[in-house]
Coordinates of C-alpha atoms in Angstrom, one line a residue:
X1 CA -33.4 0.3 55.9
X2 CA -32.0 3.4 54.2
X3 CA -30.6 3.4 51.0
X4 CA -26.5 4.3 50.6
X5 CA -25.1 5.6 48.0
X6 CA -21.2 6.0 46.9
X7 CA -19.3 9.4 46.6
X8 CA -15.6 9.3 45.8
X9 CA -15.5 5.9 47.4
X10 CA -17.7 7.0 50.5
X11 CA -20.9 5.4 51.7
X12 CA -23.3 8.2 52.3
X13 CA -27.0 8.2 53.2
X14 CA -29.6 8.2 49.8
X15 CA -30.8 11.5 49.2
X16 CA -32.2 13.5 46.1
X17 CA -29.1 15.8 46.1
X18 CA -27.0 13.5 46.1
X19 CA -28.8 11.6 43.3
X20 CA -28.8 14.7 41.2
X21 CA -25.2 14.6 41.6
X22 CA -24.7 11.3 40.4
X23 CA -26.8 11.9 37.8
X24 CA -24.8 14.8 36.6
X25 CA -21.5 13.4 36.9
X26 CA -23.0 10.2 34.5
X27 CA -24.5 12.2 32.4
X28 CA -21.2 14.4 32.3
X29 CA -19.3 11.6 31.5
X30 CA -21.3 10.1 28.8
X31 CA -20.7 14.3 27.5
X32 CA -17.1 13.7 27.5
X33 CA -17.1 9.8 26.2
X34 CA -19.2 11.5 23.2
X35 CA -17.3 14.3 23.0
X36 CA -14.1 12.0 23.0
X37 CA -15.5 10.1 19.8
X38 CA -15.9 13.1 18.1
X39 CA -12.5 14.6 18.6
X40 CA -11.2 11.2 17.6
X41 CA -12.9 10.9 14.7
X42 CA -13.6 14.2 13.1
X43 CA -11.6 14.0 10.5
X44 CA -13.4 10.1 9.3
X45 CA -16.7 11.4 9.9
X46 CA -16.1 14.7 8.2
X47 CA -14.5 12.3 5.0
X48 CA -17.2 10.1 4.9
X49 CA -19.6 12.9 5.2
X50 CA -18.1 14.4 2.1
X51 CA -18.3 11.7 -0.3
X52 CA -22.1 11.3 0.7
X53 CA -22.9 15.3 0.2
X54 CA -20.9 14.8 -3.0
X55 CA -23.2 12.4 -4.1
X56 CA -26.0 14.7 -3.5
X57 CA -24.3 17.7 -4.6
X58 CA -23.8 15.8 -8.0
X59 CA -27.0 14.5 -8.5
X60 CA -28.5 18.0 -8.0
X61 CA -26.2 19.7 -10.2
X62 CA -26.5 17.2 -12.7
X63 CA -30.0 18.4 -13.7
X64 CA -28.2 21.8 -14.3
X65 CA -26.7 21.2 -17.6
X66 CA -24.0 22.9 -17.1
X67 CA -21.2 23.7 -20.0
X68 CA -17.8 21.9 -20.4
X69 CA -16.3 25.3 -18.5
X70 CA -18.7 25.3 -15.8
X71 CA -18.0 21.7 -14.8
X72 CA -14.4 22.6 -14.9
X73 CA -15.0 25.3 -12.3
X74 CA -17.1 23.4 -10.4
X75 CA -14.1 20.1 -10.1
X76 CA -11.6 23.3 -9.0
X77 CA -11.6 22.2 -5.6
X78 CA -11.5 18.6 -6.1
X79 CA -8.6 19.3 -8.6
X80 CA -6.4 21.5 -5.9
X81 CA -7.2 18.5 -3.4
X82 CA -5.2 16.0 -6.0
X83 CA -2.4 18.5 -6.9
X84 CA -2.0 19.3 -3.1
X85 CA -1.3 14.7 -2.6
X86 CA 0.5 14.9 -5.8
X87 CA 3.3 17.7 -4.8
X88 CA 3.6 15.6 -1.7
X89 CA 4.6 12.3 -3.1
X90 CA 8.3 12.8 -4.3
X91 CA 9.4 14.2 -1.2
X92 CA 7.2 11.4 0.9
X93 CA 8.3 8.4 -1.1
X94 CA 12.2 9.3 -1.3
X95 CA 12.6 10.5 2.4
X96 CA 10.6 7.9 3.7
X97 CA 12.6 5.2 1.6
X98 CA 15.9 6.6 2.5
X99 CA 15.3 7.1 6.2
X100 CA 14.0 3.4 6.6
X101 CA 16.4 2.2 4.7
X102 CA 18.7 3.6 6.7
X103 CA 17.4 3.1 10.3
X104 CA 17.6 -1.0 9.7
X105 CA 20.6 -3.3 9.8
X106 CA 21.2 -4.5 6.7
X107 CA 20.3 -8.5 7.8
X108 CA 16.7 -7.0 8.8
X109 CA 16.3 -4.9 5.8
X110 CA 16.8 -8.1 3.7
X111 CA 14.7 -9.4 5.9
X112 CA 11.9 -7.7 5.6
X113 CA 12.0 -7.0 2.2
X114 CA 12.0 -10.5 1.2
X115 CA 9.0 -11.1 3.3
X116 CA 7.5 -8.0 1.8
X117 CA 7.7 -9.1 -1.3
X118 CA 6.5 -12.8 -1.0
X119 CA 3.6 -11.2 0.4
X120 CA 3.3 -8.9 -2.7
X121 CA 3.6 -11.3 -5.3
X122 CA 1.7 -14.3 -3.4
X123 CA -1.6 -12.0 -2.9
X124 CA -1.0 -10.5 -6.6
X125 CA -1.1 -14.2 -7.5
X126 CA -4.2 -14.9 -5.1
X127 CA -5.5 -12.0 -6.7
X128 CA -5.1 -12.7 -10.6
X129 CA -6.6 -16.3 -9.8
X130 CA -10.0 -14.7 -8.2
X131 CA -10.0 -12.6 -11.2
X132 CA -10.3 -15.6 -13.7
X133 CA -12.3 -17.4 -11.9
X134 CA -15.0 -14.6 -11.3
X135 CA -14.6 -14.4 -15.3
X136 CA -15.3 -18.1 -16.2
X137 CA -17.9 -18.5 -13.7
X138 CA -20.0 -15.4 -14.5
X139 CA -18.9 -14.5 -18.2
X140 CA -19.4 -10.9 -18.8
X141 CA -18.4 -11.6 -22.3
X142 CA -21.3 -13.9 -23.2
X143 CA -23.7 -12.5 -25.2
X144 CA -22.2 -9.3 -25.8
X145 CA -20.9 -10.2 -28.9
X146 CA -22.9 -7.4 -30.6
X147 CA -21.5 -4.7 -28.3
X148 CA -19.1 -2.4 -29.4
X149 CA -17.1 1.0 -29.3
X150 CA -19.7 2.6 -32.1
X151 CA -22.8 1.6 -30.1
X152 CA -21.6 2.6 -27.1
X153 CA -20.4 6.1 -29.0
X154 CA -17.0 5.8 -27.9
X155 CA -13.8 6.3 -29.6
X156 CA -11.8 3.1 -30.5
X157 CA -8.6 2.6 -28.7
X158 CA -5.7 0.2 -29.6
X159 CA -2.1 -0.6 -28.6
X160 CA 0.8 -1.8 -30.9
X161 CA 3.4 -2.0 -28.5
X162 CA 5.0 -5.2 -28.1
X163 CA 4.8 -7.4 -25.0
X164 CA 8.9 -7.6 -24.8
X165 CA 9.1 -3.8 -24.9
X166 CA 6.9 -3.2 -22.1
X167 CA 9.2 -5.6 -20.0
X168 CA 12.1 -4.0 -20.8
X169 CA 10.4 -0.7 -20.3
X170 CA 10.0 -1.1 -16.6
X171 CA 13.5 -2.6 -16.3
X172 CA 14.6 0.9 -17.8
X173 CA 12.3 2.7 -15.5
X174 CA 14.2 1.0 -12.6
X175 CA 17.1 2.6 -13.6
X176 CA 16.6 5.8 -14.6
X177 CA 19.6 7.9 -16.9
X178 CA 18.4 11.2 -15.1
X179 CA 17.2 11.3 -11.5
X180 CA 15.9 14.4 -12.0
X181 CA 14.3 13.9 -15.0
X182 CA 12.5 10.9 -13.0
X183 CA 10.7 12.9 -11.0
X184 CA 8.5 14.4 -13.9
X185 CA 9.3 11.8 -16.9
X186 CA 9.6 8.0 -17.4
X187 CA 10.9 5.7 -20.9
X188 CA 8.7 4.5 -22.9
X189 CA 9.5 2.5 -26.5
X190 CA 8.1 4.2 -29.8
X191 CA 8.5 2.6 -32.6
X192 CA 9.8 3.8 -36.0
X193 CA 9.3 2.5 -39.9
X194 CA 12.9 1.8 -41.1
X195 CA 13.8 1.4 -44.7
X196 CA 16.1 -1.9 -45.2
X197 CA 15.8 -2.3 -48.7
X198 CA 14.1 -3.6 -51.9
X199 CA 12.2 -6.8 -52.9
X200 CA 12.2 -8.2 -56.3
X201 CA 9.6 -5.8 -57.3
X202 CA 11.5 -2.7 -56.5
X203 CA 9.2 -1.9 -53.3
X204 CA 10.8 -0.6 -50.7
X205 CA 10.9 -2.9 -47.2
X206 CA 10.5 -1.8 -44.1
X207 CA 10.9 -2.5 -40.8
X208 CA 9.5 -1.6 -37.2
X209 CA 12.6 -0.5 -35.1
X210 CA 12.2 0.2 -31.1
X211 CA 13.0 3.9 -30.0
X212 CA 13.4 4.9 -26.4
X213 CA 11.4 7.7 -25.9
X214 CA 10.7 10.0 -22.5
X215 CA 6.6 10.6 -21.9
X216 CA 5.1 12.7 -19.0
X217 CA 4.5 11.2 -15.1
X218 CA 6.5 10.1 -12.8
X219 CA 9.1 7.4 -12.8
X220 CA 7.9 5.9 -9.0
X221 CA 9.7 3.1 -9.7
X222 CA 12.9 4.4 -10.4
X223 CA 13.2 6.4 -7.4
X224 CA 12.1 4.0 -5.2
X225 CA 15.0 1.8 -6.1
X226 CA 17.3 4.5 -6.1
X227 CA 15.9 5.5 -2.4
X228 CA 16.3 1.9 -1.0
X229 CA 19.6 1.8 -2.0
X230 CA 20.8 5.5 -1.0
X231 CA 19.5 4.5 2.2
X232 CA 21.6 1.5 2.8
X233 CA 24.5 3.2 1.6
X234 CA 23.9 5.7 4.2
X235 CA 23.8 3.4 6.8
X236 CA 27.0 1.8 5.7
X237 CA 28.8 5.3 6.1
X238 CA 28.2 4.9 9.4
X239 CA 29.3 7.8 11.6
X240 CA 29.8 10.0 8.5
X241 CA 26.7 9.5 7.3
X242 CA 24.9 10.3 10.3
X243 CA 24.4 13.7 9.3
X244 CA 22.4 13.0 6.0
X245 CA 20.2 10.3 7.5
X246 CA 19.5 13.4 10.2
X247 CA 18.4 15.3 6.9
X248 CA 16.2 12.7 5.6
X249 CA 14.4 12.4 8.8
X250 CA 13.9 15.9 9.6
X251 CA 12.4 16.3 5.9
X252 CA 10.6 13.5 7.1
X253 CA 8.4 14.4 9.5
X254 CA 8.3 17.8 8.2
X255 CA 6.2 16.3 4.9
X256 CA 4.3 14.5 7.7
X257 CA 3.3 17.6 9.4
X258 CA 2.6 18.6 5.9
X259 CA 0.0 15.7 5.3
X260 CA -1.5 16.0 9.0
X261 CA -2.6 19.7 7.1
X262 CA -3.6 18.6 3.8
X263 CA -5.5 15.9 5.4
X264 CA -7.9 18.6 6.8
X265 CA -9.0 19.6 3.4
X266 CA -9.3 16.1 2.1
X267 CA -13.8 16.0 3.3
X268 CA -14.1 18.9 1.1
X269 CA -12.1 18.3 -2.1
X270 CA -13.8 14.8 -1.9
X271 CA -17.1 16.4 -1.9
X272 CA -16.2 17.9 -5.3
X273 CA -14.1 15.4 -6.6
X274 CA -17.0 12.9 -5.9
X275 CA -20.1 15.8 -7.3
X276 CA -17.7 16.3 -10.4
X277 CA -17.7 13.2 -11.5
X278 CA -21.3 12.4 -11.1
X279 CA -21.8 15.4 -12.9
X280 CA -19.7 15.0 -15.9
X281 CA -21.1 11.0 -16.6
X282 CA -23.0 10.7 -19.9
X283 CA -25.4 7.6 -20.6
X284 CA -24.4 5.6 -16.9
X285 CA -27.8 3.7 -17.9
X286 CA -26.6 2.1 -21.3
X287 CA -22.6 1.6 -19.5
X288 CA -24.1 -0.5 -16.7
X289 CA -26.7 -2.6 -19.0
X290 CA -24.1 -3.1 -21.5
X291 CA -21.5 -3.9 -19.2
X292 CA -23.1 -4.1 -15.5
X293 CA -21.8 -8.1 -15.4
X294 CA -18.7 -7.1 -16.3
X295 CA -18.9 -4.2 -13.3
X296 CA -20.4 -6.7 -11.2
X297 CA -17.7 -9.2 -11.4
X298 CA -14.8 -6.6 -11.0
X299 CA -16.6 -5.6 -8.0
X300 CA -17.3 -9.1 -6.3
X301 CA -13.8 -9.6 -7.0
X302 CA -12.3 -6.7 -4.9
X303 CA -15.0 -7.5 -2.4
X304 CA -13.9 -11.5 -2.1
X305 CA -10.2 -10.5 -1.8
X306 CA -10.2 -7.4 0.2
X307 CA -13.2 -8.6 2.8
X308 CA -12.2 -11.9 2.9
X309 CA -8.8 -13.2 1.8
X310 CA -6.7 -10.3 2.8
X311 CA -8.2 -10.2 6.1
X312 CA -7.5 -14.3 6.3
X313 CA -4.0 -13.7 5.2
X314 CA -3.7 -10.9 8.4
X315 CA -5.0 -13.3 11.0
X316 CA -2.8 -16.5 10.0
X317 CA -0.1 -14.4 10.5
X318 CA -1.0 -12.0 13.4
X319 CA -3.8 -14.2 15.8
X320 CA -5.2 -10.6 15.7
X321 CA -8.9 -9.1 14.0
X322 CA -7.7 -7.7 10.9
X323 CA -11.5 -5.9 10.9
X324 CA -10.2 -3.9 14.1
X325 CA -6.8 -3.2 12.2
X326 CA -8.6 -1.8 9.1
X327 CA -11.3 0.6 11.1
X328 CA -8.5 2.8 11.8
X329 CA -7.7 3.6 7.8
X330 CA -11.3 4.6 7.1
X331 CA -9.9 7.9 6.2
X332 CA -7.2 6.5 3.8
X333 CA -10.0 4.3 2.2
X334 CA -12.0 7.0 1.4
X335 CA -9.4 9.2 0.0
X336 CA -8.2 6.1 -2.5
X337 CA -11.9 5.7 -3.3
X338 CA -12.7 9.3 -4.1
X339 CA -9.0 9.8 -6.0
X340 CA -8.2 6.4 -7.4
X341 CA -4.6 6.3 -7.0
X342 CA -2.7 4.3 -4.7
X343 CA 0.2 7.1 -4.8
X344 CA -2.3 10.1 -3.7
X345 CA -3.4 7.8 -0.9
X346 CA -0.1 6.9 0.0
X347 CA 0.2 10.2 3.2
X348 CA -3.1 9.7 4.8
X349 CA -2.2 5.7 4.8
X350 CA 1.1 6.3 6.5
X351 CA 0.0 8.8 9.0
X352 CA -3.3 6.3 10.1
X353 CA -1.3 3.3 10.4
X354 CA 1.4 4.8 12.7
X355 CA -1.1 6.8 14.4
X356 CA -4.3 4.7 14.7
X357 CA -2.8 0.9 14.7
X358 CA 0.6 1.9 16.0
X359 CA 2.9 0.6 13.5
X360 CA 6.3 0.9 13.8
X361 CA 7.7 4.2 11.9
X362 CA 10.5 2.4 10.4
X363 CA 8.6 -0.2 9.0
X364 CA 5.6 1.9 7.6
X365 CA 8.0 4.3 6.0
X366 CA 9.7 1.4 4.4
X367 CA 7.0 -0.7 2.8
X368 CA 3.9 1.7 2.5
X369 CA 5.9 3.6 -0.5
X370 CA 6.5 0.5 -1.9
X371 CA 3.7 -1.2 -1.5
X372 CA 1.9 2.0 -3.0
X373 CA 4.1 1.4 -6.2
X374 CA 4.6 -2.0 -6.8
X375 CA 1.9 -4.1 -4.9
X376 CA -1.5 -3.8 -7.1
X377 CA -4.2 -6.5 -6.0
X378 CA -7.4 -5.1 -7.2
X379 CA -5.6 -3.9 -10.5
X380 CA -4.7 -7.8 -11.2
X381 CA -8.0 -8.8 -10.4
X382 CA -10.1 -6.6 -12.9
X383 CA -7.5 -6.9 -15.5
X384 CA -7.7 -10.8 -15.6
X385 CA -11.2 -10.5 -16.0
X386 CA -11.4 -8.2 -18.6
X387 CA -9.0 -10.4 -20.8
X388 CA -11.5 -12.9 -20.2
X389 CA -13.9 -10.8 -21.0
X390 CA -12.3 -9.5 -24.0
X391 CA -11.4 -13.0 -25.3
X392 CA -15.1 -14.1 -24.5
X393 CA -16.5 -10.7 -26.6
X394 CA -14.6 -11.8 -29.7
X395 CA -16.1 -15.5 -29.1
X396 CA -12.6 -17.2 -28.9
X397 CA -11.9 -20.2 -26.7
X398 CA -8.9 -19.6 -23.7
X399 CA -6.8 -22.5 -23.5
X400 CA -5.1 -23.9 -20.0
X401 CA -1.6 -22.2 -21.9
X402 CA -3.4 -18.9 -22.4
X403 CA -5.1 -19.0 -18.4
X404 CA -1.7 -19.6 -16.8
X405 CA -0.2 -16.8 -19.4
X406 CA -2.9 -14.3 -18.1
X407 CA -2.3 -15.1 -14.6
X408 CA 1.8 -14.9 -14.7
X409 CA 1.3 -11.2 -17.2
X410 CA -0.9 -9.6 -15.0
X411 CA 1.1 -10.7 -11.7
X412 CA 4.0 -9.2 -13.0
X413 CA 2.5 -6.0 -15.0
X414 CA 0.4 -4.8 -12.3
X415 CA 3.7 -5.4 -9.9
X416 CA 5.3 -2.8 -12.5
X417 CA 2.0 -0.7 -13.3
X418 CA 3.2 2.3 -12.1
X419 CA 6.3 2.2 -14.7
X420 CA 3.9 2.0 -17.5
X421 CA 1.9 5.7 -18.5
X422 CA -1.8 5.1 -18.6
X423 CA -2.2 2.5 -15.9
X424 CA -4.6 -0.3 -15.9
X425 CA -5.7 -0.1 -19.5
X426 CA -2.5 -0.6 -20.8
X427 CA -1.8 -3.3 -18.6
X428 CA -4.3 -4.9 -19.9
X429 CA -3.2 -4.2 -23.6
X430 CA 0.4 -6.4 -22.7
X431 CA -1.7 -9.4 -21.6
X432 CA -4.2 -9.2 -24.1
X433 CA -0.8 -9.3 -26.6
X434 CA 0.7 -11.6 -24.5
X435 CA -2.4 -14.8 -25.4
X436 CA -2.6 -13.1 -29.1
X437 CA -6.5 -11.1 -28.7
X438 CA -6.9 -7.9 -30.5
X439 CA -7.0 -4.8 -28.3
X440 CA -9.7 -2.7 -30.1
X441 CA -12.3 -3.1 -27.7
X442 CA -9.7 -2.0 -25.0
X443 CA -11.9 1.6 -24.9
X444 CA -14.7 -0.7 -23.6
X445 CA -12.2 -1.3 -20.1
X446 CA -12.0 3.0 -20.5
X447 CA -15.7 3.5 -20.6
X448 CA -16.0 2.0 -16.9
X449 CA -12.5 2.2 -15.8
X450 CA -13.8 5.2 -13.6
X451 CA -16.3 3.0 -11.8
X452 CA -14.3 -0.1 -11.1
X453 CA -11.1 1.8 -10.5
X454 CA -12.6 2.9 -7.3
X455 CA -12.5 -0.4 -5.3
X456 CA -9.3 -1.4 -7.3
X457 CA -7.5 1.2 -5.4
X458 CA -9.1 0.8 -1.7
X459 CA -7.9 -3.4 -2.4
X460 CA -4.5 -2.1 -3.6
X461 CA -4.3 0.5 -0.4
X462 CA -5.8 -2.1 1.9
X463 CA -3.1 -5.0 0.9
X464 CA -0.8 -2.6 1.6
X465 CA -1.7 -1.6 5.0
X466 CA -2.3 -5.4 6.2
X467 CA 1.2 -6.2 4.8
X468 CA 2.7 -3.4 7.3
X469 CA 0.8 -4.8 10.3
X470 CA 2.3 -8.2 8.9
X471 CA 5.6 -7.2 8.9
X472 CA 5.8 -5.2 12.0
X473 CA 3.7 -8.6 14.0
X474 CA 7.2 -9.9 12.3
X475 CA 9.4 -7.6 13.6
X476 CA 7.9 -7.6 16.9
X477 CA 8.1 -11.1 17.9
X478 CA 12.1 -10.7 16.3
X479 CA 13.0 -8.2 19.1
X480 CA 11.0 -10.4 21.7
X481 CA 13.5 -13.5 20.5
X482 CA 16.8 -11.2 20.5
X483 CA 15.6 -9.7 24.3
X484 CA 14.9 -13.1 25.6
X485 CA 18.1 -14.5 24.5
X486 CA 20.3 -11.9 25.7
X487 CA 18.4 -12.0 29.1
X488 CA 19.5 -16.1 29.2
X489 CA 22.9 -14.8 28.3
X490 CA 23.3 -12.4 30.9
X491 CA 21.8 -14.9 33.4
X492 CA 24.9 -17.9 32.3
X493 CA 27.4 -14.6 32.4
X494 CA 26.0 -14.1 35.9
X495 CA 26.6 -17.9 36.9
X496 CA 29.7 -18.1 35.6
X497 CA 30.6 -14.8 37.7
X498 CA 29.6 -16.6 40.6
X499 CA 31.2 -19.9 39.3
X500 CA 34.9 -18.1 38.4
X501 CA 34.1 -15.8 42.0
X502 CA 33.4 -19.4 44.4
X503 CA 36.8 -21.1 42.3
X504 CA 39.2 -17.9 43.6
X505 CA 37.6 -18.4 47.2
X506 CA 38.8 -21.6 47.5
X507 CA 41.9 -21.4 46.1
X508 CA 42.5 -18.4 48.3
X509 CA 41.3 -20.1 51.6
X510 CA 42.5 -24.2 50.9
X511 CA 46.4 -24.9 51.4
X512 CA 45.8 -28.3 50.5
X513 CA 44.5 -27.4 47.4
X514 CA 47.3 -24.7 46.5
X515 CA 49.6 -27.2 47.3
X516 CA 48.1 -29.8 45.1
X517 CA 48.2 -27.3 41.9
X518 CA 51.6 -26.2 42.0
X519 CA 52.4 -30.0 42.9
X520 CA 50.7 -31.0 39.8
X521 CA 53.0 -28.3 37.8
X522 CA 55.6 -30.3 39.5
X523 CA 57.8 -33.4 38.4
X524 CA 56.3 -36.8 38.3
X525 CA 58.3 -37.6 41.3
X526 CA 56.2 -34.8 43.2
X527 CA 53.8 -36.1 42.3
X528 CA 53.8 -39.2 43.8
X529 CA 55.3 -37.5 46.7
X530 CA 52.2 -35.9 47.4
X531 CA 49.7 -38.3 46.8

């Protein structure tokens, strides 16, 4: 029998034309798939690509020995690439924050920022807990007792400032005295030496007395609040505050058209950033033998909680594949990898969720800038274990009192850590006062802060992008509830239509019973005169 073959739909005899055609058109189609991909994904194969050259681009230039100018030339481009996400954060964060803010009721804004921050705190929590475990189990301290800063030829680094202060430092932060000023500045306590007197002897006594002092960087914290709450202020206006919340929008999505461009130049700042600091690292060898375990277990850490816990916490809530959820933020990742800051990340992370995982506008905009500020999982996990490190190091015993005081600091300093200049390290300085260790071998955490803090930010970026496919899962199955009940509603308003509509007819078309209602209205000897 012959052989048939299909052509839009139409069975046609076999022949080697028509094969050729088919041929073509598969093979043209498996063009355009490919070609498809590509267009998709440009900008995630173009990142990736860059961190990789930049790898090689380091290793080669390394061997170059370049001058402390020269390497500053040659980090140029990575350096534009972080002052390019930088000048994009104020006006990202506050518009954002304000347009959310103002585009939910206030019953869902409460809401959803209650849920939002259970889920900070809780995988904070789930986070500081990995971190002391990883510690006790693997003991990066053990051993090391002879390492220090003067073997290691680094400079020694130690912080006097009291736990209390710090506290009170990002409570001040949250409200800041000069908006303005909080764009470029945030409090910080100094202390002073204060005469109060003599002694006996005639020596004069003194005393350390707080002073509120203003130190360089941004006070995040303090407009995020102020942005949240402008927002629902906004909203409240109602009708005469339609206008601003306009404004706020429109500057909106004008900073994201402004990200969409900056986003293009991210594969080849990265390559830079990435070759840069290759080429400026001194003895890696002696860092990672001194302190590999303590590398290691920062690492396995971020790698526990961000490739398995995180993604658990996603599914329980969700029933989706949090794995299918996260290949759309490859780009974001990178970027928090090769920059190490949750804030630079924080445009490429809202324009990919919205984008590639289609998450709600008003609910990215919302939590994304706060997540980026106050939710910091992989910076709890690596500064729990080096406090046990630290404590291990200087051979002293951790009681159950000093584990649950680690765990509760670093859950709420690392929910503040953006309040506090310097990061990480001096996050880990308050907890290290908090259980009474000494914090000279803090330039230990510095010495390697460069390595680990590259998969603390991806965890921090990652729990916040899984918290916004939470919370608009959340959101979601909310408007599915509200829909269905106001569908039943209108279907009992319908019935009773009908009910009210059937009642009149009768009325309308029954003597007996018209004459029964206005008998009823009658005296009791109608009454019974009807009946």
């Amino acid at each position: 029998m012959e052989k048939k073959s299909e052509i839009n739909g139409h069975a046609m005899p076999s022949s080697a034309s028509t094969d050729r055609i088919l041929e073509k058109s598969a093979r043209r189609s498996c063009r355009e798939k490919l070609l498809e991909f590509l267009r998709k994904n440009l900008l995630v194969i173009m990142t990736v690509s860059g961190v990789l050259v930049g790898v090689g681009l380091g290793m080669i230039v390394r061997n170059m020995d370049l001058s402390k100018a020269q390497m500053t030339y040659f980090a140029f481009p990575g350096e534009m690439l972080l002052r390019m996400l930088k000048m994009i954060i104020l006006p990202l964060v506050v518009c954002s924050l304000v347009s959310g803010a103002a585009s939910l009721d206030t019953r869902s804004l409460g809401k959803l920022g209650g849920i939002a921050v259970t889920y900070f705190l809780v995988t904070t929590l789930i986070a500081s807990c990995i971190g002391v475990a990883l510690a006790f189990i693997i003991k990066p301290g053990v051993g090391a007792g002879a390492l220090n800063t003067n073997s290691l030829g680094l400079e020694s680094l130690s912080n006097n400032k009291e736990t209390t202060d710090s506290f009170l430092d990002l409570a001040r932060n949250l409200f800041p005295s000069n908006l303005v000023a909080a764009a470029f500045r945030s409090h910080v306590t100094d202390y002073k030496m204060v005469a109060v007197g003599n002694d006996t002897n005639g020596t004069i006594l003194y005393q350390k007395v707080p002073v509120g002092t203003e130190t360089d960087g941004m006070n995040i914290l303090g407009l995020v609040l102020f942005a949240m709450v402008f927002g629902v202020a906004l909203r409240k206006l109602g009708d005469e505050g339609e206008e601003l919340i306009r404004f706020f929008n429109a500057f909106n999505e004008a900073t994201m058209v402004l990200v969409s461009w900056i986003m293009w130049y991210i594969p080849f700042g990265i390559m830079f950033l990435v070759g840069s600091k290759i080429v400026e690292m001194e003895d890696v060898v002696l860092l990672v033998t001194s302190l590999g375990k303590y590398i290691f277990a920062s690492i396995l850490g971020h790698i526990i909680h961000g490739g398995i816990v995180l993604p658990l916490i996603y599914f329980g809530f969700t029933r989706k594949n949090p794995f299918s959820f996260l290949s759309g933020l490859i780009t974001p990742f990178t970027t928090a990898f090769a920059t190490c800051s949750s804030s630079a990340t924080l445009p490429s992370m809202i324009k990919c969720v919205e984008e590639n995982n289609g998450v709600d506008k008003r609910i990215s905009r919302f939590i994304l800038p706060i997540g980026a500020t106050v939710n910091m999982d992989g910076a709890a996990i690596f500064q729990c274990i080096a406090a046990v490190f630290i404590a291990q190091l200087n051979n002293t015993e951790l009681n159950a009192g000093q584990i649950f005081t680690i765990l509760v600091t670093a859950t709420a300093s690392s929910v503040g850590a953006a309040g506090i200049p310097a990061g990480g390290i001096i996050t880990i300085a308050i907890i290290l006062e908090a259980i009474g260790l000494p914090t000279n071998d803090l330039s230990l955490m510095l010495a390697v802060d460069w390595i680990v803090d590259r998969t603390t930010t991806v965890v921090n970026v990652e729990g916040d992008a899984l918290g916004a496919g939470i919370l608009h899962h959340i959101n979601q199955q909310e408007m599915k509830k509200q829909q269905e009940e106001q569908q039943q509603e209108g279907e009992l308003a319908e019935v009773r239509v009908e009910a009210v509509a059937n009642a009149q007819a009768e009325e309308e078309t029954s003597p007996l019973v018209t004459h029964q209602t206005k008998a009823l209205g009658a005296t009791p000897e109608a009454i019974e005169s009807v009946l």
